[in-house]
Short mmCIF file of C-alpha atoms in Angstrom, two decimals:
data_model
loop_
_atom_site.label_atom_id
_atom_site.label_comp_id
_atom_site.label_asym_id
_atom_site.label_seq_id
_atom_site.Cartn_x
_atom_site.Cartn_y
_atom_site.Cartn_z
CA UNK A 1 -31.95 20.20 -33.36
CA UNK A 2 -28.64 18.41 -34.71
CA UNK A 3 -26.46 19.26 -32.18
CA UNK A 4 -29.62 18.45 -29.32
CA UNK A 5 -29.73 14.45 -31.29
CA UNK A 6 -26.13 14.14 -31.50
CA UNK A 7 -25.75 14.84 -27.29
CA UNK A 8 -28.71 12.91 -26.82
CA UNK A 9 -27.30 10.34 -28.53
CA UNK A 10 -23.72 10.29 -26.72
CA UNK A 11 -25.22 10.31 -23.96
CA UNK A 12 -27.29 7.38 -24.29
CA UNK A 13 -24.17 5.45 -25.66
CA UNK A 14 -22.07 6.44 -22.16
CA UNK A 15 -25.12 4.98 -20.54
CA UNK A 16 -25.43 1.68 -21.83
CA UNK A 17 -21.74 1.68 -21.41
CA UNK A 18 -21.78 2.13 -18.05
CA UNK A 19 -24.69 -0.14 -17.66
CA UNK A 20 -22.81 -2.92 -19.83
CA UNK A 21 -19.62 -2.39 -17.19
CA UNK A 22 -21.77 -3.09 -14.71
CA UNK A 23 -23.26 -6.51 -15.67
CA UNK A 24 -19.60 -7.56 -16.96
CA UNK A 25 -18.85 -6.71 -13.36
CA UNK A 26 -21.39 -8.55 -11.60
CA UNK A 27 -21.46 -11.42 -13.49
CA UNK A 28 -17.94 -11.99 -14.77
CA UNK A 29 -18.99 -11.61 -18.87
CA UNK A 30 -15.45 -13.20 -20.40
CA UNK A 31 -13.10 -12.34 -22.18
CA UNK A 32 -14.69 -8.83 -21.22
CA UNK A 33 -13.78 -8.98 -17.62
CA UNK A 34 -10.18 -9.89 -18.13
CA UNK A 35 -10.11 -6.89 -20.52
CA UNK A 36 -11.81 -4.80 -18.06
CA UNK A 37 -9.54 -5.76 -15.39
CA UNK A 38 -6.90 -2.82 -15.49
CA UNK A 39 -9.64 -0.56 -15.59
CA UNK A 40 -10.95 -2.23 -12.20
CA UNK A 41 -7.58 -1.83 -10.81
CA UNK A 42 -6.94 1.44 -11.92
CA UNK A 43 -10.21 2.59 -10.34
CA UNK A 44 -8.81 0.88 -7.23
CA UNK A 45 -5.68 2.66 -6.99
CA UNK A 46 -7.98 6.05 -7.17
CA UNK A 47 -9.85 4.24 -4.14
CA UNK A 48 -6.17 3.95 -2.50
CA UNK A 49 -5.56 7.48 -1.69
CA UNK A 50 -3.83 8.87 1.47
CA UNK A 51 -6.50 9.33 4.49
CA UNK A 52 -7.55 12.39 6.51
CA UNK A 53 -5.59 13.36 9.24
CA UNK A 54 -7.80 12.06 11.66
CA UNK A 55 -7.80 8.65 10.31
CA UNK A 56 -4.15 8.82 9.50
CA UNK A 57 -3.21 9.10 13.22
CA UNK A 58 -5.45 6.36 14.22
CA UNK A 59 -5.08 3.84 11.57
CA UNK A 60 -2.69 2.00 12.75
CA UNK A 61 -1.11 1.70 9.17
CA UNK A 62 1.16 4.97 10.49
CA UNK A 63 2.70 6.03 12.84
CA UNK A 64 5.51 9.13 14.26
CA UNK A 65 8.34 9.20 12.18
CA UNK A 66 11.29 8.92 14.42
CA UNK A 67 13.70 10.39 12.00
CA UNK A 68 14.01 12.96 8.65
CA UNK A 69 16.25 10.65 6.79
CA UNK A 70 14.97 8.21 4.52
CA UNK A 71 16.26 5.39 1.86
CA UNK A 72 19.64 3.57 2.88
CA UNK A 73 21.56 5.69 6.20
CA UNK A 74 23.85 3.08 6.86
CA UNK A 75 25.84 0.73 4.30
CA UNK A 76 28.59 -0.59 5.45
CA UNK A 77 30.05 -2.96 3.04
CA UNK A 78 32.55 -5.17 5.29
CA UNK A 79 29.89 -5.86 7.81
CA UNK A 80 26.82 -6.67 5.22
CA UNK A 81 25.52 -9.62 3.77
CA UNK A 82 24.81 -8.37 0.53
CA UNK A 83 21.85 -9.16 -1.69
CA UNK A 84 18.61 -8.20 -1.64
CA UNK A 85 15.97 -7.23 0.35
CA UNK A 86 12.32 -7.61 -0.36
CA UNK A 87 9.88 -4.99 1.45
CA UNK A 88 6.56 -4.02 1.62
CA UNK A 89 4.68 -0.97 3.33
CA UNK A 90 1.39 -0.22 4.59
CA UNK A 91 1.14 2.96 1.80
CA UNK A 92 -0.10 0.61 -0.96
CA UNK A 93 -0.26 -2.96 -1.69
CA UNK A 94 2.69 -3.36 -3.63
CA UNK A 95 6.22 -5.14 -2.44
CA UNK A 96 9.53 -3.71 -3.55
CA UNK A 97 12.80 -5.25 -3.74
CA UNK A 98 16.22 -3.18 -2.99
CA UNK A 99 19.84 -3.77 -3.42
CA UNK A 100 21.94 -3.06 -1.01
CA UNK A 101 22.58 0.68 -2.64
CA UNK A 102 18.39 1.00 -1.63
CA UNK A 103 17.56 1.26 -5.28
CA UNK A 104 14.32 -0.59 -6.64
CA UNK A 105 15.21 -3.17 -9.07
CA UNK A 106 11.70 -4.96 -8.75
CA UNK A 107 8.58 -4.36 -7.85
CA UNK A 108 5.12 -6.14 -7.38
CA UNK A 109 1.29 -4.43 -7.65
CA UNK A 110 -1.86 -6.47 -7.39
CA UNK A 111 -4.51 -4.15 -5.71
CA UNK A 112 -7.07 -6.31 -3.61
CA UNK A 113 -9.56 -5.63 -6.12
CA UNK A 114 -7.64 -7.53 -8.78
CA UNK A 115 -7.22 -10.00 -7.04
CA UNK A 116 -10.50 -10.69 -6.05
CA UNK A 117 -12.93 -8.41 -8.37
CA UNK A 118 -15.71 -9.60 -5.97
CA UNK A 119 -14.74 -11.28 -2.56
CA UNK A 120 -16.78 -13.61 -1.70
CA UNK A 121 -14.92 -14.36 1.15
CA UNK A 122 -15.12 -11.19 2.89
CA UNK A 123 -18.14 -9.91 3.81
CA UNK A 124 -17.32 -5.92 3.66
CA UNK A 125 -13.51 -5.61 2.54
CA UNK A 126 -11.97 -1.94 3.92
CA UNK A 127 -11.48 1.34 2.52
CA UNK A 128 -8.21 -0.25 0.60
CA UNK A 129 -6.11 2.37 2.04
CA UNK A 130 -6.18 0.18 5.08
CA UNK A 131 -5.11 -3.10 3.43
CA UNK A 132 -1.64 -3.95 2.73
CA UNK A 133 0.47 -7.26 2.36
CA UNK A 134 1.81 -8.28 5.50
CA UNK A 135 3.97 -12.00 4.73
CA UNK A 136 5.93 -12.28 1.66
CA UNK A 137 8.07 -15.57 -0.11
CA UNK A 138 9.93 -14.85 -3.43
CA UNK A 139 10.75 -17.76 -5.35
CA UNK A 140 13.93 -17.86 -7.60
CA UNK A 141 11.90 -17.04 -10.73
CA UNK A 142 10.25 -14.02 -9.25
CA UNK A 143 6.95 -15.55 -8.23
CA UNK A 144 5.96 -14.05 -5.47
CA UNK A 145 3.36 -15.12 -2.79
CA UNK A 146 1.91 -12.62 -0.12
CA UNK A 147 -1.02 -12.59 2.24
CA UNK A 148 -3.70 -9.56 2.28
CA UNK A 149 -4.50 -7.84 5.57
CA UNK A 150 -6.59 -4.99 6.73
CA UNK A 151 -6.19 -2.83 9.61
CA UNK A 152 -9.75 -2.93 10.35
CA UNK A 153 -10.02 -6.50 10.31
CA UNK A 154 -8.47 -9.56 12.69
CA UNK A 155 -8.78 -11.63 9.94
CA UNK A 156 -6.63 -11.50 6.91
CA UNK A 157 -8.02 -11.83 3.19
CA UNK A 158 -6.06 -14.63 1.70
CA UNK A 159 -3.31 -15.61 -0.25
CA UNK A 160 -2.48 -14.92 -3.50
CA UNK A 161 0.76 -16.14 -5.81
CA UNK A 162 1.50 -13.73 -8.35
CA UNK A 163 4.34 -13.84 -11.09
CA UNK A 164 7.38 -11.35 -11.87
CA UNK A 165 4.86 -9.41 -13.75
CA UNK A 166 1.81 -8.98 -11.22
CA UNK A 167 -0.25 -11.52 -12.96
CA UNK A 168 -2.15 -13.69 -10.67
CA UNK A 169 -1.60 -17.27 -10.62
CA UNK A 170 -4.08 -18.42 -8.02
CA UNK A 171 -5.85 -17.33 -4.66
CA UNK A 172 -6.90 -18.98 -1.31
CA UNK A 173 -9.73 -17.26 0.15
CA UNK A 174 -8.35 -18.60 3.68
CA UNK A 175 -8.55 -15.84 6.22
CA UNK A 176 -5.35 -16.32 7.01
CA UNK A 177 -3.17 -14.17 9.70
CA UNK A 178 0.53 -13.32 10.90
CA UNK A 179 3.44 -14.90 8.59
CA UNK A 180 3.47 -17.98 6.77
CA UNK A 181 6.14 -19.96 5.21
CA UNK A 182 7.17 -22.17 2.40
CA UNK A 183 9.08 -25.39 3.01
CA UNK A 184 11.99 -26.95 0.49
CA UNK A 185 8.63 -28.92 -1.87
CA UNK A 186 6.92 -25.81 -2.05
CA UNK A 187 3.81 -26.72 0.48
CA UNK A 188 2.60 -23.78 3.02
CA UNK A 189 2.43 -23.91 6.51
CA UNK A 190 0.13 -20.98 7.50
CA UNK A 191 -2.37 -20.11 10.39
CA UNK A 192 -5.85 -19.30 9.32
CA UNK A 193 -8.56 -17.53 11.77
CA UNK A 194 -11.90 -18.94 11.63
CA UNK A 195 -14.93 -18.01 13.37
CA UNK A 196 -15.61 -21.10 15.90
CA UNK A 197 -19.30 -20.97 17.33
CA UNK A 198 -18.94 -24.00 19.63
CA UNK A 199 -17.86 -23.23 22.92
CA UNK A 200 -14.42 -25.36 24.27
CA UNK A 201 -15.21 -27.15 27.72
CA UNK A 202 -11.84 -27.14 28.41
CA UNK A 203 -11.73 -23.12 28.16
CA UNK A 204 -14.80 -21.83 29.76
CA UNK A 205 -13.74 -18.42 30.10
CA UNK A 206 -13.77 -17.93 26.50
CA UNK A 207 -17.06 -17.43 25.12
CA UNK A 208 -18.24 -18.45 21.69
CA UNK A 209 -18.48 -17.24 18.64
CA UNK A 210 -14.78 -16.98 18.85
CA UNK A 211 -11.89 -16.80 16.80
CA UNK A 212 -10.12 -19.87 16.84
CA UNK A 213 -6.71 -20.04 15.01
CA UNK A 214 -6.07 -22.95 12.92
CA UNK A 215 -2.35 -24.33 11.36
CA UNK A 216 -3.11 -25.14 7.60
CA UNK A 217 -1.11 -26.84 5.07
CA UNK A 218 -1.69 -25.86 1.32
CA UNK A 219 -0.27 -27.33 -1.53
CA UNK A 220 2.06 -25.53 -3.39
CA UNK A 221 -0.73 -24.73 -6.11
CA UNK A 222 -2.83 -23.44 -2.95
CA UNK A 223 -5.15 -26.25 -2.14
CA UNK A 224 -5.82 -27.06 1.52
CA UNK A 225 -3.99 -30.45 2.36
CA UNK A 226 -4.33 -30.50 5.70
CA UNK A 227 -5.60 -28.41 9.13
CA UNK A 228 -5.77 -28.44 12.84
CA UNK A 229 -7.33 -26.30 15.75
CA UNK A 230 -4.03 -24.44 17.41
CA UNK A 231 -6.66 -24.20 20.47
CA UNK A 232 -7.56 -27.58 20.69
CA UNK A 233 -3.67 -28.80 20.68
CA UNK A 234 -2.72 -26.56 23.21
CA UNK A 235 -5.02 -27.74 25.30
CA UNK A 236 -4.42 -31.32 24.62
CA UNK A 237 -0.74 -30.60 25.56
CA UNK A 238 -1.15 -28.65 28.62
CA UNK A 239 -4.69 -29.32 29.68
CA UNK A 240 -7.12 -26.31 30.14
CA UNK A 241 -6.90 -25.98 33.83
CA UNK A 242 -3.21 -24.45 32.53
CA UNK A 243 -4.71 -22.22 30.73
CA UNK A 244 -6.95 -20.17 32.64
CA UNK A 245 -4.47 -16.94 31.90
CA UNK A 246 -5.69 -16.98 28.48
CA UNK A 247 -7.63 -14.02 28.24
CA UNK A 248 -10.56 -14.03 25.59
CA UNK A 249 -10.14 -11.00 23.01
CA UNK A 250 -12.29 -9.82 19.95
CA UNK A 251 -8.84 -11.02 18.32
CA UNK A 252 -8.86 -14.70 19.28
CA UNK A 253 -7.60 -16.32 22.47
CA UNK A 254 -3.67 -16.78 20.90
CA UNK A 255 -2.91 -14.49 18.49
CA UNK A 256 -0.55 -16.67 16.19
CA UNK A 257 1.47 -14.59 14.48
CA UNK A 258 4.49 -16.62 12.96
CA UNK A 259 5.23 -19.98 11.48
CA UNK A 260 8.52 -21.44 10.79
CA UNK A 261 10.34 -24.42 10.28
CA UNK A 262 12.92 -26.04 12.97
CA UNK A 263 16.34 -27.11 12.08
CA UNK A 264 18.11 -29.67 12.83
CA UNK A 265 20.18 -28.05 15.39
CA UNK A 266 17.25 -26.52 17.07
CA UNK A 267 15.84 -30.14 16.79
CA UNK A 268 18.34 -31.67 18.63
CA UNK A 269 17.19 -29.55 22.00
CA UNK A 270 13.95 -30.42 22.02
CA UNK A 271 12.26 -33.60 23.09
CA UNK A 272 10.59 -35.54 20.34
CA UNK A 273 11.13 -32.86 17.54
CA UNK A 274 12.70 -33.43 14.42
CA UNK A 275 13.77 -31.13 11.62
CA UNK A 276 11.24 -29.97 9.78
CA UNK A 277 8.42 -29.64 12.17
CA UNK A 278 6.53 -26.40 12.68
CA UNK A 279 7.93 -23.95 14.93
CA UNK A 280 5.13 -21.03 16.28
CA UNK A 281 4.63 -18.24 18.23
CA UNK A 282 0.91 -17.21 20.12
CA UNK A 283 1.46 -13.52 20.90
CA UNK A 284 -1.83 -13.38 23.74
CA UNK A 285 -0.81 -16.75 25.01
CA UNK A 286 3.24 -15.18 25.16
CA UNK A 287 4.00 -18.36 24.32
CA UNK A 288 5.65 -20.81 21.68
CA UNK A 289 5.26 -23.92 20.08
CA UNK A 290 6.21 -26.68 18.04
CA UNK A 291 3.88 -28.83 16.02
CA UNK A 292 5.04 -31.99 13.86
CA UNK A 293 4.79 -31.19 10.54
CA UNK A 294 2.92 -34.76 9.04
CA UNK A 295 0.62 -35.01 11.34
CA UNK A 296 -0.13 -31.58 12.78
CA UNK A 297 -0.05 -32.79 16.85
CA UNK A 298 1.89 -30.03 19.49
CA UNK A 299 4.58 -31.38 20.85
CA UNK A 300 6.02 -28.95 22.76
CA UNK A 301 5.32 -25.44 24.18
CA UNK A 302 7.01 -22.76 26.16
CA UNK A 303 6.59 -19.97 27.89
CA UNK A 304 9.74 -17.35 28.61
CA UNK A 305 11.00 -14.02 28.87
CA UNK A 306 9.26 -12.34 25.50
CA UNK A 307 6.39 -10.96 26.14
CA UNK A 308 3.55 -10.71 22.92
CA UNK A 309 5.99 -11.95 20.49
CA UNK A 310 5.61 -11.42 16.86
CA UNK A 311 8.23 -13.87 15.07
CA UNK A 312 10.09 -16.74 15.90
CA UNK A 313 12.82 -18.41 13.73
CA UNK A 314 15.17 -21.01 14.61
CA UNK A 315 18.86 -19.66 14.29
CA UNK A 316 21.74 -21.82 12.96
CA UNK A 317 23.07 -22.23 16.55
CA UNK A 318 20.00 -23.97 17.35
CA UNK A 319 18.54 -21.40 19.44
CA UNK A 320 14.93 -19.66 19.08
CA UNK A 321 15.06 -15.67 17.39
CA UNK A 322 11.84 -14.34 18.82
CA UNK A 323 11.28 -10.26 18.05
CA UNK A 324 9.93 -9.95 21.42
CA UNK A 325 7.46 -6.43 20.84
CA UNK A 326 6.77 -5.85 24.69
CA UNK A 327 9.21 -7.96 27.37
CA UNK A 328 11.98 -5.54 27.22
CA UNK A 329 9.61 -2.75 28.76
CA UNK A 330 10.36 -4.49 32.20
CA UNK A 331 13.68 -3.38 31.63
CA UNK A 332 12.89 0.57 30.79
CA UNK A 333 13.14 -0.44 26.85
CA UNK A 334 10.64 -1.04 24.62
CA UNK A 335 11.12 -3.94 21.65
CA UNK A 336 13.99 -5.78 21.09
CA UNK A 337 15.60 -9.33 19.26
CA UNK A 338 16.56 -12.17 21.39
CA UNK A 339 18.32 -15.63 21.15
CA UNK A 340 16.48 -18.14 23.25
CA UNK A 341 18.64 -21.44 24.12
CA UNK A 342 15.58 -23.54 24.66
CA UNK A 343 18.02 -26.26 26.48
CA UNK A 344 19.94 -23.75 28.69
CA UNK A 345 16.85 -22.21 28.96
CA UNK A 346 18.33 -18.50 28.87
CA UNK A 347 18.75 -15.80 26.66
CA UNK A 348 22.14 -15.93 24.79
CA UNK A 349 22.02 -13.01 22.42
CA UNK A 350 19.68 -9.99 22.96
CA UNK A 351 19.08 -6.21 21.12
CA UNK A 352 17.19 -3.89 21.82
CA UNK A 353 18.61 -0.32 20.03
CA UNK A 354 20.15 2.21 21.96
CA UNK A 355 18.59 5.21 23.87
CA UNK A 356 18.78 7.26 21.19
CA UNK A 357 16.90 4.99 18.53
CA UNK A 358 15.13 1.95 20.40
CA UNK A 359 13.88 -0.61 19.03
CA UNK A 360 10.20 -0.08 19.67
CA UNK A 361 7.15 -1.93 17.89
CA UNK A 362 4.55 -2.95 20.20
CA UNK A 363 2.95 -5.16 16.87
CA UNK A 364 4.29 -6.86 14.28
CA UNK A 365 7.79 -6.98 13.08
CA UNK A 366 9.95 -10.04 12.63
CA UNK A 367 13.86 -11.01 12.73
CA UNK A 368 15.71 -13.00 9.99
CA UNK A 369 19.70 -14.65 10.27
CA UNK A 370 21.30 -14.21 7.50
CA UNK A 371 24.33 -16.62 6.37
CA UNK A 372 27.07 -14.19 8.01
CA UNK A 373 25.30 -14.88 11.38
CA UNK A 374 24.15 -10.66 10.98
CA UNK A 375 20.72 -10.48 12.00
CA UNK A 376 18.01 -8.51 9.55
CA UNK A 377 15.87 -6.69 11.94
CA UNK A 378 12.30 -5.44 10.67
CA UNK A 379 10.88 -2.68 13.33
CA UNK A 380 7.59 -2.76 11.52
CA UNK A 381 6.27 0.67 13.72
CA UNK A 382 9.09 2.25 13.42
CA UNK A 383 9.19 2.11 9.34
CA UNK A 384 12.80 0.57 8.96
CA UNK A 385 14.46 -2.16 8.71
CA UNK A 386 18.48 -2.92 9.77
CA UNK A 387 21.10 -5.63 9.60
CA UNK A 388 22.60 -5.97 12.71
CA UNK A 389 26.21 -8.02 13.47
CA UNK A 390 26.41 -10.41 15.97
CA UNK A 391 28.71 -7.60 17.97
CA UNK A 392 25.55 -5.00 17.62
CA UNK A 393 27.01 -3.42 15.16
CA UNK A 394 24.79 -1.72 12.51
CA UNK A 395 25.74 -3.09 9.16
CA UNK A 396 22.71 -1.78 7.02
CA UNK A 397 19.87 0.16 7.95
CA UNK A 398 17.21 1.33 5.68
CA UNK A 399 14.13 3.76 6.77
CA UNK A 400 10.96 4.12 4.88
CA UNK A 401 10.06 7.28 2.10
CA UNK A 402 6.20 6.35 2.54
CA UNK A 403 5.80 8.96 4.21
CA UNK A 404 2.63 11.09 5.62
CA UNK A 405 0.70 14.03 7.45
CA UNK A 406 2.08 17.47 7.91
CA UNK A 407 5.66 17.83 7.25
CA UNK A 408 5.95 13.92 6.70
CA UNK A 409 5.45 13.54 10.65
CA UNK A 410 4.17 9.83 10.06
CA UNK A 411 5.47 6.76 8.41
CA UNK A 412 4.33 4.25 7.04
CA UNK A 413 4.56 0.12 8.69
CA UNK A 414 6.68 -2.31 6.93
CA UNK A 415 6.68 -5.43 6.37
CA UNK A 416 8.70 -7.90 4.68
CA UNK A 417 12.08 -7.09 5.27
CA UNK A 418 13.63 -10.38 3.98
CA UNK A 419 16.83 -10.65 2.26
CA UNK A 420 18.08 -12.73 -0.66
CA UNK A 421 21.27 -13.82 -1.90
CA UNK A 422 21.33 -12.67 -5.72
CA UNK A 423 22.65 -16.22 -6.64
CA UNK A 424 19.67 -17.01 -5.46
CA UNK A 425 17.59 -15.54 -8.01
CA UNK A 426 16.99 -16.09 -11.04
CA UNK A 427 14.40 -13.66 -13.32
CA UNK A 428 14.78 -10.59 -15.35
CA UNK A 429 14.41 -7.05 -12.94
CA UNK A 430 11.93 -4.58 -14.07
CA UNK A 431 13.98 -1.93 -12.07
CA UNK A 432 11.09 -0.56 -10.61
CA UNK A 433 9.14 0.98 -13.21
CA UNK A 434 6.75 -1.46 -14.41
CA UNK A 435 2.99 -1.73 -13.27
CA UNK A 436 0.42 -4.97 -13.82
CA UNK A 437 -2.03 -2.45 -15.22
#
C-alpha cells in the first residue's frame, strides 16, 4: 500500500509539473519563463530533426549533391583574401563562421522558438526543420543580426539581433524577405511583405489580397523609422501601362530579394543618385532599382540581361554585381555572376562555372567583392560557396557537410557566405563548441 501512495504520489507531482509548464508557457510567469527557456529550446531542437525522404526531396531546403567532397577543396593562399567567412545552412538555424583553413571558430544558435516562445506574428510557424536564417550582418563585437525564413512560407518571420553568445537582444516581428543590410549608423534597410487587400488601379491584372513588398527602415535598436510601397513607386516611376508584364503570383508581383547601398562610383552613373541611396533587385519584375535613401522615392529602374536575379551589389568600379539565377540559360548555362556597367549599358565581367561544375541556383544566392577585387560567390542550391579572381580563377571554394538522404545524395542550401577581414573584428571566438542553451 506504501509503494501504491508513493507512485501515486509521483505521479501527481509530474502532473502538476507539467500543468505548471504549461501556464508558465502560455502566459509568460517570470523569472520562470526565462528559466524555462533552454528547456523550450532544447525541446525545439528535438522538433528540428532531419525529414522523411519524401519531404527531403521536395523541401526545397535540399537539394542533389553535386560532389563527395566537403569542407575547404580549394585554398589557395596567393589568390585569397583572407579572413573570415560567415555561413549559414538550411540544416538548422544556426550561422557558423570559418577561417580560411574551414575550421569553426564561432558559431550562433537561437532556434525560432527562442526567439519567439509564442509568435504572435505568425499565424502557424512550420515544422522548424523548414526554417532557417537566410540574411546575416556581424558587427565587430560579434552581434549578430539575421532574418528567419521558412520554406513553406513567402513571408519571412522577422528579425532578430543576437549577441556573441546567442542571447537575444531584440526582435521585429516584420515579415520581412530576401537580404537586408546595415548602413555605416547602424539603421536597416530591409523589404518587408505585407498582405495588401486593396486592389492597385494602376495594376489591374493583379488581384487583391496580394502581397505587396514594402522598403523599411529600422533603427538600429529595431524600431520602424520609416516605409514605402515598392509597388506603388514603381509605378509612379514607370506608370502601370509599363507594367502589364508583371505577372501576379501567390509570391507577390516583384519578388524583392536584395537591398544594398550605392557607392559613390556607382553614383556617379546614374542620374539623380547619390551615395548612399538604396540599390534593389525585383526578381518577378527581372528588374532593378534605386530608391533615395531619406526619403524613400524610386529614382531609377532597369531592366537588362539577368533574368530573376537574386542579389545586387554595387562593385568598386562602379558597376552593378547581380547573381543572375536564370539569364545564362539562354546561353546553354544555368546561373552565373555578372558586372553590369549601368552607363555603357553592357556586361563587363561575367561567370558562370565551367561545364564540369556550373554555377546553377535557380533561387537565392548572392555575390560579394571583396577588397582584392576577388569575388565571393554563394551558389545557395548548390551548397558551396567560392572566391573567385577577377581572371576566373578559383581562389577558395568551400562545399557544405550538412549533408542528407541515402548515401548523403542531398545537401543542404546556404546562405550567408560573407567574408570579414579579421581586423575587422573584434570579440572573443568560442571555436565552435558553445551552445545558447
Amino acid at each position: 500500500m506504501e509503494k501504491l501512495f508513493t507512485a501515486a504520489a509521483w505521479i501527481g507531482l509530474g502532473f502538476l509539473a507539467f500543468f505548471a509548464g504549461i501556464l508558465i508557457g502560455e502566459y509568460d510567469v517570470q523569472p520562470f519563463r526565462a528559466l524555462l527557456k533552454p528547456v523550450y529550446a532544447a525541446a525545439d531542437k528535438v522538433l528540428d530533426r532531419p525529414l522523411d525522404r519524401g519531404l527531403l526531396i521536395n523541401s526545397g531546403i535540399w537539394n542533389a549533391s553535386k560532389t563527395s567532397k566537403t569542407g575547404v577543396t580549394v585554398n589557395r593562399s596567393a589568390l585569397t583574401a583572407g579572413g573570415y567567412t560567415l555561413i549559414s545552412s538550411g540544416h538548422a538555424q544556426q550561422a557558423f563562421l570559418y577561417d580560411i583553413d574551414g575550421n569553426i571558430v564561432h558559431e550562433w544558435s537561437l532556434p525560432f522558438r527562442a526567439a519567439w516562445p509564442e509568435a504572435p506574428h505568425v499565424d502557424e510557424p512550420a515544422d522548424p526543420a523548414l526554417i532557417y536564417w537566410r540574411a546575416m550582418h556581424l558587427y565587430p563585437n560579434g552581434d549578430l543580426l539575421v532574418s528567419y525564413e521558412a520554406m513553406s512560407d513567402v513571408r519571412g518571420y522577422g528579425l532578430v539581433k543576437m549577441d556573441a553568445d546567442s542571447n537575444v537582444i531584440w526582435t521585429c516581428s516584420e515579415r520581412t524577405g530576401g537580404s537586408f543590410c546595415v548602413d555605416e549608423n547602424g539603421f536597416i534597410y530591409a523589404v518587408v511583405r505585407r498582405i495588401r487587400s486593396k486592389p492597385l488601379a494602376a495594376l489591374p491584372q493583379i488581384v487583391a489580397p496580394f502581397i505587396d513588398d514594402e522598403l523599411v527602415v529600422l533603427s538600429p535598436e529595431g524600431e520602424v523609422l520609416r516605409r514605402c510601397s515598392l509597388t506603388d513607386q514603381l509605378v509612379q516611376l514607370v506608370g502601370g501601362r509599363n507594367l502589364t508584364f508583371l505577372d501576379p503570383t501567390p509570391a507577390g508581383a516583384l519578388g524583392t530579394e536584395s537591398v544594398a547601398r550605392v557607392t559613390p562610383k556607382l553614383a556617379a552613373k546614374l542620374p539623380q543618385v547619390e551615395a548612399g541611396d538604396l540599390l534593389i533587385a525585383m526578381k518577378f519584375a527581372d528588374m532593378l532599382a534605386v530608391l533615395d535613401k531619406d526619403d524613400l522615392q524610386m529614382k531609377w529602374v532597369s531592366s537588362g540581361p539577368w533574368k530573376r536575379p537574386h542579389c545586387a551589389q554595387a562593385s568598386q568600379s562602379g558597376s552593378i554585381l547581380v547573381f543572375d539565377n536564370r539569364g545564362f540559360e539562354s546561353r546553354g548555362l544555368k546561373s552565373g555572376v555578372l558586372a553590369f556597367d549601368p552607363a555603357l549599358k553592357k556586361v563587363t565581367w561575367a561567370y558562370a562555372g565551367n561545364q564540369g561544375r556550373p554555377l546553377s541556383s535557380r533561387r537565392w544566392s548572392s555575390v560579394q567583392e571583396l577588397p582584392n577585387g576577388n569575388m565571393l560567390i554563394t551558389e545557395t542550391q548548390g551548397g558551396r560557396v567560392l572566391e573567385m579572381t577577377p581572371e576566373r580563377q578559383a581562389a577558395w571554394e568551400w562545399s557544405s557537410p550538412y549533408r542528407a538522404g541515402n548515401d548523403k545524395a542531398y545537401v543542404a542550401c546556404v546562405w550567408g557566405g560573407k567574408r570579414y577581414a579579421a581586423a575587422d573584428l573584434d570579440f572573443k571566438f568560442n571555436t565552435g563548441g558553445k551552445k545558447w542553451f
